[in-house]
Amino acid sequence: MRTEFLRSWKVRTGLGGILFFVLLAVLGPWLVDALLGVDPRANDTSAIAQPPSGEHLLGTNQFGEDVLAQTIAGARGSMFVGFLGAAVGTVMAILVGVPAGYFGGRVDAALNFVTNIFLVMPVLPLILIVAGYLQGTGLWVIALIIGLFGWSGGARTLRAQSLSLSGRDFVRAMQMLGERGHRLVFAEVLPHLTGIIASMFLHAMIGAVLAEAGLAFLGISDASAISWGTMIQSAQTQSAVLRGLWWWFIPPGLCIALIGTAAALVNFGVDELANPKLRTARRKTVRRTAAALEKTGSQA
Amino acid sequence: MSPDYVLEARNVSKHFTVRGSLGRSAVVQAVQDATVRLKPGQILALVGESGSGKTTLARLLARFYEPTSGEIALRGEPVAGGGRAARRAYHSDVQLIFQDPFGSLNPLHRVRYNLDRALKLHHPSLDGDARLRRATALLERVSLTPAADYLDKFPHELSGGQRQRVVIARALAVEPKVLLGDEPISMLDVSIRLEMLNLLEKLRAEDGLALLYITHDIASARYLCDDIAVMYAGQMVESGPKEEVIAAPQHPYTKLLIESSPDPERAAGDRDELFEGADELGEPPSLIDPPAGCRFHPRCPFAMTQCRSEAPPVTGLGDGHWARCWLHQHGRAGELARTTHAAAMARRAPQEVAT
């Protein structure tokens, strides 16, 4: 079952993409330093807003900073926010959604009430206000805000799923054996939700990367930190689109799109695992079946 | 009252409240004033049609929910409420086998895990090796041999009958005194039903297990059981030794049930004759608004005026056989044996039009 998951080309491509960006995030600053030999923050006054060239592979921006160096360095910020935001959001969704669905009754009423509040709360204005209060908005704070305000939808899904699982015979049978409550939740119910949780996490990751970019675009970010969001934001404030400096905003934008695609591809694989009806036949299986049919045909 | 009985349901009722979309609520009287008694080593069949409250009664006995009124007694001691420890103690004596062997095993756990958890929870003193030996012995008892082959299987690698054996092995791991079987063979292939019935019979013979066998299949009840209790619309209507109940039903509903069940010895022509003239055998009543008096009276060909207003008392017929029907109080019980349900129904039809 586990290796089956890795056989799909979608999953392989997606995981490859995510792995690439993770490596970029981990090794990025070192790569920039060792291979390119440029400081992403260094202002090269001799090359202001230059298009891609041999010296600056992706050109330079208005401030004479190397765009390639910035894009590589920005991966760390964006991936950090993406993973931390998604992790916080997913853990919150599990902690609120699964007990609400499993225990029902008053626990459900209380947890569902909280979920509903977060669901109807206008998240963006709220983030603006919170970010305004917390004056130093580092990437940590941004990630936590994104996670803490973005779990409610996932909690609803998990609640519905565990509500249906908790009434299933195998849970009742284990209850009747006197199984402990936490084991019923974590050993009987939760493993059935791994597919949903994995896909929720990937969704949340795309969401958090996008949210970071969006927030940075609106000016809520750490101005000194480099992330794809801050790159796009500074390109926007310097009217890069109007002035045709496409090499400034396309690389970070493309990175965000690629990471979204990679996560979506893995998600397809997870979906196929959870719902075999979506699975398309593997080419090898098709060939084997056709060969077998031919063989029986010739015998008859 | 008597400690002869290992498990009793004394006059239990269970009402469920259902809420409609507009805040209207209704009460479903799923089980009304039912009494069941099980002696050690006794197999009692609980028969009735779908929706008659059999499963609710089984779940009351398994303590999935508390009765609205009445009480459950284990070895003569009433049980109610109590924390997890009390429930576990209760469940170390009473275990329920679910109808659906495909649903009652977690698809993500191996056979070994299921047996191991049961042993760990109920025999905490056993160490890993002892639990493994016990699990192997349990699988052998339910004829899953060689046991080592089955321990590491996932439920989806087993057939329905094998799964149901695993479920039974898991229930036996706690060494219960009573097994409640909620239609344990109805989801299985016809070809392996007999084996399952023989397995249940073997468990009774070897361990003196008491078994409540819930079914709507009269033939399997007749094969396995000592006694039969018939439920209709949440109430017990007749109970007694199986041969007496099947050969000479003393309640019109029991008669209908027995005549409706397929009998290979009956030829096709006989069947036409048996049900001739009766297109409508009726449907079970709504349990939200059950009929007044005897709940069977709208379908009963023998119904009298009294049946519509007053609930019939229990009439003892000797040898543990009893029925809840006004016919016995009015000396009309003989009519039951002289006719078939359908014929009586056909005869009643013109009268209905007249009144």
XYZ file of C-alpha atoms in Angstrom:
655
model
C 0.000 0.000 0.000
C 2.786 2.383 0.939
C 4.940 1.596 -2.088
C 1.868 1.609 -4.327
C 1.529 5.261 -3.426
C 4.993 6.034 -4.780
C 4.398 4.311 -8.085
C 2.122 6.991 -9.471
C 3.971 9.495 -11.675
C 1.912 12.323 -10.206
C 3.090 11.556 -6.712
C 6.687 11.130 -7.823
C 6.721 14.409 -9.710
C 4.969 16.221 -6.885
C 7.227 14.829 -4.201
C 10.227 15.656 -6.375
C 9.034 19.243 -6.653
C 8.447 19.593 -2.947
C 11.796 17.976 -2.179
C 13.479 20.412 -4.559
C 12.017 23.408 -2.788
C 12.741 21.962 0.634
C 16.389 21.493 -0.369
C 16.386 25.000 -1.757
C 15.056 26.275 1.538
C 17.597 24.343 3.568
C 20.649 24.851 1.378
C 19.603 28.103 -0.329
C 21.709 30.650 1.566
C 24.748 28.384 1.315
C 24.164 27.838 -2.418
C 23.895 31.548 -3.019
C 27.078 32.171 -1.138
C 29.159 29.308 -2.488
C 27.963 28.982 -6.076
C 26.825 32.431 -7.079
C 29.099 34.310 -4.764
C 26.544 37.107 -4.379
C 24.862 38.446 -1.302
C 21.123 38.637 -2.014
C 21.026 41.905 -0.091
C 24.032 43.503 -1.763
C 23.211 46.537 -3.898
C 25.175 46.535 -7.135
C 24.875 50.200 -8.109
C 26.478 49.513 -11.450
C 23.586 47.235 -12.456
C 20.192 48.742 -11.596
C 17.148 47.024 -13.072
C 19.163 45.057 -15.585
C 17.536 42.242 -17.610
C 18.976 38.711 -17.342
C 22.558 38.519 -18.480
C 25.667 36.403 -18.022
C 26.579 38.260 -14.863
C 23.141 38.265 -13.264
C 21.359 35.181 -14.561
C 17.910 36.490 -13.689
C 18.778 40.160 -13.867
C 18.725 42.687 -11.060
C 16.026 44.735 -9.481
C 15.541 48.422 -8.915
C 17.988 48.358 -6.011
C 20.658 46.472 -7.901
C 20.023 43.211 -5.987
C 20.500 39.901 -7.818
C 17.030 38.366 -8.488
C 18.281 34.750 -8.674
C 20.059 35.107 -5.346
C 16.928 36.644 -3.833
C 14.649 33.924 -5.241
C 16.849 31.184 -3.815
C 17.193 32.937 -0.489
C 13.454 33.664 -0.447
C 12.619 29.942 -0.628
C 13.562 29.569 3.020
C 11.169 32.257 4.187
C 8.265 31.059 2.081
C 8.746 27.364 2.814
C 9.154 28.074 6.516
C 5.884 29.972 6.632
C 4.248 27.316 4.463
C 5.270 24.373 6.643
C 4.818 26.021 10.021
C 1.499 27.586 9.049
C 0.208 24.296 7.646
C 1.487 22.294 10.632
C -0.160 24.635 13.152
C -3.390 24.715 11.158
C -3.540 20.933 10.693
C -2.756 20.140 14.326
C -5.445 22.603 15.456
C -7.929 21.034 13.033
C -7.153 17.540 14.366
C -7.321 18.569 18.015
C -10.644 20.341 17.576
C -12.308 18.333 14.818
C -11.644 14.717 15.796
C -12.729 14.915 19.462
C -15.800 16.970 18.453
C -16.904 14.277 16.032
C -15.938 11.331 18.188
C -17.296 12.357 21.576
C -20.346 14.295 20.357
C -22.730 15.823 22.869
C -21.476 18.732 24.913
C -17.865 18.389 23.769
C -19.093 18.644 20.197
C -21.337 21.608 20.967
C -18.485 23.564 22.567
C -15.845 22.711 19.964
C -18.224 23.227 17.082
C -19.145 26.640 18.481
C -15.500 27.680 18.443
C -15.059 26.248 14.938
C -18.063 28.161 13.655
C -16.757 31.410 15.106
C -13.447 30.953 13.339
C -15.257 29.915 10.187
C -17.302 33.098 9.918
C -14.607 35.402 11.238
C -13.279 37.662 8.450
C -9.725 36.362 8.575
C -7.933 38.951 6.470
C -9.046 42.083 8.377
C -8.367 40.208 11.591
C -4.846 39.354 10.501
C -4.321 43.018 9.636
C -5.420 44.022 13.126
C -3.384 41.336 14.881
C -0.348 42.146 12.783
C -0.843 45.787 13.629
C -0.784 44.984 17.355
C 2.226 42.699 17.122
C 4.541 45.297 15.738
C 7.518 43.141 14.933
C 5.996 40.826 12.359
C 8.704 38.241 11.747
C 8.073 35.124 9.698
C 7.286 33.159 12.889
C 4.448 35.469 13.753
C 3.116 35.443 10.202
C 3.176 31.629 10.122
C 1.449 31.356 13.499
C -1.223 33.843 12.508
C -1.897 31.973 9.263
C -2.090 28.649 11.116
C -4.216 29.892 13.991
C -6.784 31.513 11.739
C -6.905 28.885 9.020
C -7.865 25.617 10.721
C -11.642 25.873 10.938
C -12.543 24.424 7.538
C -10.344 21.399 8.112
C -11.812 20.917 11.576
C -15.302 20.753 10.059
C -14.207 18.075 7.589
C -12.493 16.000 10.269
C -15.458 16.381 12.603
C -17.835 15.063 9.953
C -15.541 12.146 9.167
C -14.939 11.109 12.739
C -18.642 11.494 13.507
C -19.367 8.868 10.895
C -16.451 6.668 11.989
C -17.356 6.781 15.671
C -20.674 5.059 14.982
C -19.103 2.271 12.964
C -19.278 -1.259 14.296
C -15.541 -1.709 14.697
C -15.341 1.280 17.031
C -18.325 -0.002 19.015
C -16.765 -3.435 19.155
C -13.560 -2.037 20.614
C -15.588 0.100 23.031
C -17.289 -3.064 24.160
C -13.906 -4.641 24.803
C -13.281 -1.772 27.210
C -10.708 -0.013 25.056
C -9.383 3.240 26.493
C -10.843 6.484 25.155
C -7.639 7.938 23.765
C -6.801 4.696 21.998
C -10.265 4.629 20.454
C -9.620 8.088 19.050
C -5.983 7.670 18.052
C -5.704 3.961 17.182
C -9.163 3.242 15.763
C -10.521 6.474 14.315
C -7.536 8.667 13.452
C -5.686 6.202 11.155
C -8.713 6.272 8.850
C -8.262 9.986 8.451
C -4.598 9.963 7.370
C -5.497 10.487 3.721
C -7.672 13.471 4.505
C -5.137 14.885 6.936
C -2.292 14.530 4.436
C -4.278 16.262 1.744
C -5.394 18.920 4.237
C -1.783 19.565 5.161
C -0.748 19.984 1.541
C -3.676 22.297 0.883
C -2.800 24.282 3.963
C 0.796 24.501 2.810
C -0.173 25.994 -0.541
C -2.584 28.258 1.314
C 0.073 29.427 3.756
C 2.644 30.129 1.030
C 0.021 32.118 -0.849
C -1.164 33.852 2.314
C 2.389 34.872 3.158
C 2.794 36.300 -0.322
C -0.565 38.030 -0.042
C 0.206 39.498 3.341
C 3.612 40.653 2.184
C 1.927 42.192 -0.834
C -0.286 44.154 1.526
C 2.774 45.237 3.431
C 2.361 42.923 6.420
C 5.684 41.201 6.683
C 9.154 41.586 7.982
C 10.710 44.078 5.604
C 14.212 42.806 6.354
C 13.361 39.145 5.661
C 13.598 37.857 2.120
C 10.698 35.771 0.921
C 8.910 35.421 -2.395
C 6.136 37.525 -0.944
C 8.404 40.429 -0.028
C 10.031 40.204 -3.472
C 6.691 40.520 -5.233
C 5.699 43.291 -2.864
C 8.771 45.377 -3.541
C 8.380 44.750 -7.276
C 4.851 46.073 -6.981
C 5.780 49.184 -5.024
C 8.417 49.967 -7.646
C 5.838 49.549 -10.475
C 7.827 46.675 -11.995
C 4.849 45.598 -14.110
C 4.408 49.004 -15.682
C 8.079 49.376 -16.325
C 8.364 45.931 -17.883
C 10.808 44.512 -15.296
C 9.280 41.024 -15.732
C 12.391 39.216 -14.450
C 11.793 40.744 -11.054
C 8.358 39.341 -10.216
C 8.051 36.283 -12.467
C 10.673 34.059 -10.726
C 9.103 34.312 -7.248
C 5.613 34.036 -8.752
C 6.619 30.961 -10.724
C 8.128 29.367 -7.614
C 4.835 29.831 -5.746
C 2.935 28.334 -8.687
C 5.346 25.394 -8.933
C 5.111 24.570 -5.274
C 1.326 24.714 -5.553
C 1.450 22.339 -8.523
C 3.771 19.944 -6.721
C 1.521 19.845 -3.661
C -1.546 19.376 -5.854
C 0.094 16.439 -7.660
C 0.869 14.694 -4.378
C -2.711 15.398 -3.373
C -4.026 13.590 -6.430
C -1.996 10.576 -5.384
C -3.364 10.747 -1.846
C -6.889 11.010 -3.227
C -6.354 7.967 -5.387
C -5.147 6.086 -2.365
C -8.207 7.072 -0.358
C -10.627 6.589 -3.239
C -9.570 3.758 -5.567
C -12.250 4.722 -8.103
C -10.095 7.677 -9.134
C -7.167 5.393 -9.868
C -6.289 5.035 -13.508
C -4.792 1.774 -14.646
C -1.029 1.706 -14.715
C 0.440 1.179 -18.157
C 2.250 -1.944 -17.025
C -0.991 -3.506 -15.756
C -2.783 -2.661 -18.980
C -0.032 -4.301 -20.999
C 0.012 -7.389 -18.791
C -3.765 -7.762 -18.991
C -3.761 -7.344 -22.745
C -1.000 -9.939 -23.088
C -2.875 -12.396 -20.894
C -6.055 -11.885 -22.906
C -4.202 -12.491 -26.130
C -2.692 -15.659 -24.747
C -6.049 -17.117 -23.707
C -7.471 -16.020 -27.056
C -4.832 -17.893 -29.048
C -5.271 -21.006 -26.918
C -8.991 -21.066 -27.619
C -34.837 -12.557 40.847
C -33.508 -16.035 40.698
C -29.730 -16.355 40.340
C -30.358 -19.243 37.943
C -30.382 -16.686 35.200
C -27.047 -15.365 34.064
C -28.479 -12.395 32.191
C -31.897 -10.828 32.375
C -33.659 -7.872 30.864
C -36.489 -7.063 33.240
C -39.372 -5.144 31.685
C -37.015 -2.945 29.721
C -38.233 -0.191 27.447
C -36.190 1.999 25.185
C -37.568 5.165 23.671
C -35.605 7.284 21.238
C -36.406 10.924 20.705
C -36.137 12.016 17.114
C -36.146 15.667 16.190
C -37.626 16.902 12.959
C -36.280 19.798 10.949
C -38.746 22.264 12.436
C -37.930 21.424 16.038
C -40.810 18.990 16.285
C -39.854 15.919 18.170
C -41.319 12.464 18.272
C -40.663 9.492 20.484
C -39.941 6.135 18.909
C -40.916 3.331 21.239
C -38.333 0.893 19.939
C -38.684 -1.616 22.775
C -41.639 -1.688 25.120
C -41.711 -3.664 28.331
C -39.619 -6.590 27.114
C -38.342 -9.350 29.351
C -35.631 -11.797 28.342
C -33.985 -14.377 30.596
C -30.945 -16.457 29.785
C -29.731 -19.464 31.741
C -26.137 -20.653 31.475
C -25.821 -22.959 28.478
C -29.159 -21.917 27.076
C -29.639 -20.737 23.526
C -32.595 -18.417 23.120
C -33.650 -17.241 19.696
C -35.208 -13.829 19.407
C -37.184 -13.679 16.195
C -39.201 -10.940 14.581
C -39.314 -8.888 11.443
C -37.102 -5.908 10.652
C -37.819 -2.980 12.909
C -39.358 -5.074 15.658
C -36.744 -3.977 18.177
C -34.545 -7.083 18.233
C -31.335 -5.201 17.663
C -32.291 -2.471 20.125
C -32.904 -5.120 22.753
C -29.519 -6.703 21.999
C -27.815 -3.339 22.291
C -29.593 -2.673 25.570
C -28.227 -5.987 26.799
C -24.770 -5.011 25.503
C -25.244 -1.702 27.333
C -24.640 0.518 24.342
C -27.400 2.579 25.813
C -29.313 2.605 29.069
C -32.960 1.476 29.090
C -35.613 4.186 29.444
C -37.281 2.028 32.077
C -36.735 -1.434 33.469
C -33.365 -2.913 34.291
C -30.659 -5.247 33.073
C -29.489 -7.816 35.604
C -26.318 -9.865 35.495
C -26.438 -12.962 37.738
C -29.449 -11.435 39.479
C -27.648 -8.153 40.244
C -29.133 -5.096 38.545
C -26.552 -3.093 36.621
C -26.916 0.573 35.820
C -24.647 3.531 35.245
C -21.169 2.993 36.576
C -17.878 4.173 35.158
C -15.588 2.598 32.629
C -14.342 0.000 35.116
C -17.901 -1.166 35.830
C -18.639 -1.366 32.133
C -15.500 -3.342 31.482
C -16.433 -5.748 34.240
C -19.863 -6.148 32.653
C -18.363 -6.682 29.221
C -16.017 -9.322 30.529
C -19.200 -11.380 30.993
C -21.335 -10.215 28.089
C -20.126 -9.753 24.536
C -22.028 -8.885 21.386
C -21.340 -10.295 17.919
C -22.341 -7.803 15.268
C -24.362 -8.605 12.198
C -21.820 -7.313 9.712
C -18.438 -9.064 9.847
C -17.157 -6.586 7.258
C -17.856 -3.639 9.546
C -16.924 -4.946 12.954
C -13.187 -5.352 12.317
C -11.098 -2.265 11.818
C -9.696 -2.632 8.281
C -6.391 -1.152 9.406
C -5.631 -3.670 12.148
C -4.333 -7.191 11.787
C -6.097 -10.151 13.387
C -3.271 -10.302 15.927
C -3.937 -6.719 17.082
C -7.634 -7.379 17.679
C -7.018 -10.456 19.818
C -4.044 -8.905 21.579
C -5.955 -5.795 22.652
C -8.822 -7.900 23.994
C -6.420 -10.078 25.980
C -4.401 -7.118 27.212
C -7.498 -5.308 28.487
C -9.102 -8.268 30.174
C -6.121 -10.328 31.258
C -3.552 -7.689 32.180
C -1.392 -10.245 33.983
C -0.479 -12.114 30.790
C 2.837 -11.258 29.153
C 3.451 -11.040 25.410
C 4.264 -14.713 24.894
C 1.290 -15.887 26.901
C -0.993 -13.571 24.922
C 0.347 -14.972 21.670
C -0.270 -18.522 22.846
C -3.774 -17.563 23.966
C -4.508 -15.842 20.640
C -3.354 -18.935 18.739
C -5.569 -21.146 20.881
C -8.536 -18.841 20.300
C -8.135 -18.968 16.532
C -7.917 -22.744 16.715
C -11.122 -22.854 18.741
C -12.990 -21.007 16.016
C -11.441 -23.396 13.462
C -9.100 -20.912 11.846
C -6.175 -23.289 11.398
C -3.264 -23.089 11.091
C -3.622 -20.137 13.412
C -0.179 -18.738 12.628
C -1.332 -18.075 9.060
C -4.247 -15.987 10.219
C -2.583 -13.913 12.938
C -0.921 -11.503 10.542
C -3.776 -11.171 8.090
C -5.712 -7.971 7.549
C -9.509 -8.218 7.509
C -9.660 -7.608 3.757
C -7.606 -10.754 3.203
C -10.283 -12.874 4.883
C -13.663 -14.081 3.689
C -16.876 -13.101 5.458
C -17.037 -16.357 7.376
C -13.407 -16.102 8.454
C -13.950 -12.544 9.619
C -16.971 -13.557 11.650
C -14.826 -16.272 13.246
C -12.219 -13.654 14.118
C -14.966 -11.492 15.631
C -16.137 -14.471 17.685
C -12.549 -15.241 18.722
C -12.141 -11.635 19.860
C -15.334 -11.850 21.891
C -14.180 -15.158 23.393
C -10.830 -13.631 24.348
C -12.496 -11.905 27.296
C -13.998 -15.262 28.386
C -17.609 -14.111 28.517
C -20.518 -16.019 30.022
C -23.044 -14.679 27.535
C -22.779 -14.064 23.821
C -25.341 -11.863 22.141
C -25.483 -12.663 18.436
C -27.146 -9.909 16.435
C -28.045 -11.828 13.270
C -24.515 -13.250 13.217
C -25.024 -15.328 10.089
C -27.337 -13.163 8.025
C -24.502 -11.480 6.113
C -22.681 -14.725 5.433
C -22.807 -17.006 2.445
C -25.547 -19.575 2.732
C -22.953 -22.329 2.302
C -21.082 -21.435 5.501
C -24.031 -20.559 7.717
C -24.369 -24.094 8.969
C -20.701 -24.163 10.001
C -21.210 -20.977 11.990
C -24.276 -22.404 13.703
C -22.296 -25.536 14.550
C -19.493 -23.389 15.933
C -21.931 -21.529 18.192
C -23.427 -24.838 19.310
C -19.915 -26.134 20.083
C -19.141 -23.086 22.219
C -22.326 -23.632 24.186
C -21.575 -27.303 24.689
C -17.926 -26.828 25.695
C -18.085 -23.671 27.800
C -21.677 -23.511 28.897
C -22.011 -20.137 27.193
C -25.467 -18.652 27.163
C -26.395 -17.347 23.750
C -29.043 -14.912 22.655
C -29.435 -15.605 18.973
C -31.212 -12.825 17.156
C -32.564 -13.691 13.752
C -35.464 -13.431 11.396
C -34.714 -16.850 10.013
C -36.969 -19.373 11.695
C -35.143 -22.323 10.152
C -31.787 -21.415 11.712
C -33.480 -20.665 15.021
C -35.057 -24.093 14.934
C -31.704 -25.710 14.162
C -29.733 -24.014 16.919
C -31.980 -23.009 19.785
C -33.680 -24.394 22.823
C -36.268 -21.652 23.148
C -37.787 -19.051 20.929
C -39.077 -15.604 21.826
C -41.066 -13.673 19.252
C -41.022 -9.898 19.095
C -43.472 -7.697 17.291
C -43.332 -3.906 17.143
C -41.086 -3.648 20.178
C -43.032 -6.082 22.350
C -42.587 -9.730 23.173
C -45.665 -11.568 21.944
C -44.862 -15.214 22.504
C -42.134 -17.331 23.986
C -41.571 -20.990 24.667
C -39.685 -24.155 23.758
C -38.867 -24.103 20.037
C -40.778 -27.181 18.913
C -43.966 -26.057 20.618
C -43.741 -22.528 19.285
C -43.012 -23.629 15.738
C -45.414 -26.551 15.583
C -48.294 -24.849 17.363
C -47.890 -21.088 17.457
C -50.150 -19.529 20.041
C -50.085 -15.966 18.739
C -51.420 -14.902 15.317
C -48.188 -13.053 14.556
C -46.025 -16.080 15.267
C -48.289 -18.021 12.972
C -47.852 -15.460 10.203
C -44.075 -15.477 10.691
C -43.807 -19.246 10.517
C -46.111 -19.571 7.516
C -44.196 -16.834 5.688
C -40.838 -18.511 6.029
C -39.801 -20.609 3.062
C -40.097 -24.311 3.611
C -38.497 -26.593 1.037
C -40.994 -29.345 1.773
C -43.846 -27.137 0.670
C -44.472 -27.397 -3.073
C -45.180 -24.410 -5.267
C -48.859 -25.263 -5.562
C -49.225 -25.385 -1.810
C -47.719 -21.962 -1.562
C -50.276 -20.492 -3.919
C -52.980 -22.146 -1.908
C -51.532 -20.924 1.361
C -51.515 -17.277 0.384
C -54.499 -17.306 -1.926
C -56.933 -14.475 -1.414
C -54.643 -12.487 0.803
C -52.826 -9.850 -1.218
C -52.198 -7.727 1.787
C -50.504 -9.241 4.778
C -49.953 -5.765 6.151
C -46.898 -3.900 7.280
C -45.385 -3.375 10.697
C -46.821 -0.344 12.456
C -45.068 2.931 13.108
C -43.363 2.828 16.466
C -43.826 6.580 16.859
C -47.562 6.130 17.059
C -48.151 2.433 17.757
C -51.711 1.082 17.561
C -53.684 1.145 20.790
C -54.454 -2.123 22.522
C -52.670 -5.064 20.958
C -50.074 -3.717 18.535
C -50.822 -6.485 16.073
C -54.576 -5.859 15.794
C -54.539 -3.938 12.463
C -53.002 -6.982 10.754
C -54.678 -9.663 12.793
C -57.418 -11.718 11.121
C -58.780 -12.729 14.520
C -58.991 -9.208 15.960
C -61.892 -8.433 18.250
C -63.164 -5.096 19.530
C -61.290 -5.583 22.766
C -58.000 -5.945 20.869
C -58.264 -2.388 19.620
C -58.438 -0.800 23.042
C -56.837 -3.065 25.627
C -53.372 -4.575 25.618
C -53.664 -8.339 26.068
C -52.309 -9.949 29.253
C -49.769 -12.760 29.302
C -51.359 -16.195 29.223
C -49.195 -19.009 30.528
C -49.608 -22.204 28.526
C -47.411 -24.467 30.639
C -43.844 -25.651 30.178
C -42.519 -22.093 29.944
C -44.679 -21.363 26.917
C -46.674 -18.148 27.013
C -48.425 -15.798 24.614
C -49.822 -12.319 24.824
C -53.132 -12.581 22.995
C -56.828 -12.076 23.840
C -57.779 -15.268 21.991
C -56.548 -17.285 24.964
C -58.634 -15.253 27.395
C -61.739 -15.842 25.289
C -61.224 -19.540 24.653
C -60.709 -18.982 20.925
C -57.139 -20.292 20.855
C -58.269 -23.380 18.949
C -59.038 -21.260 15.879
C -55.316 -20.657 15.409
C -54.569 -24.286 14.673
C -57.571 -24.821 12.385
C -56.756 -22.254 9.695
C -53.859 -20.517 8.018
C -53.122 -16.853 8.466
C -53.840 -16.028 4.838
C -57.124 -17.918 4.788
C -58.250 -16.161 7.929
C -57.209 -12.881 6.386
C -59.201 -13.575 3.217
C -62.225 -14.456 5.306
C -61.898 -11.255 7.273
C -61.722 -9.001 4.222
C -65.477 -8.936 3.395
C -66.296 -8.225 7.050
C -63.977 -5.243 6.946
C -65.922 -3.826 4.040
C -69.182 -4.397 5.882
C -68.039 -2.552 8.983
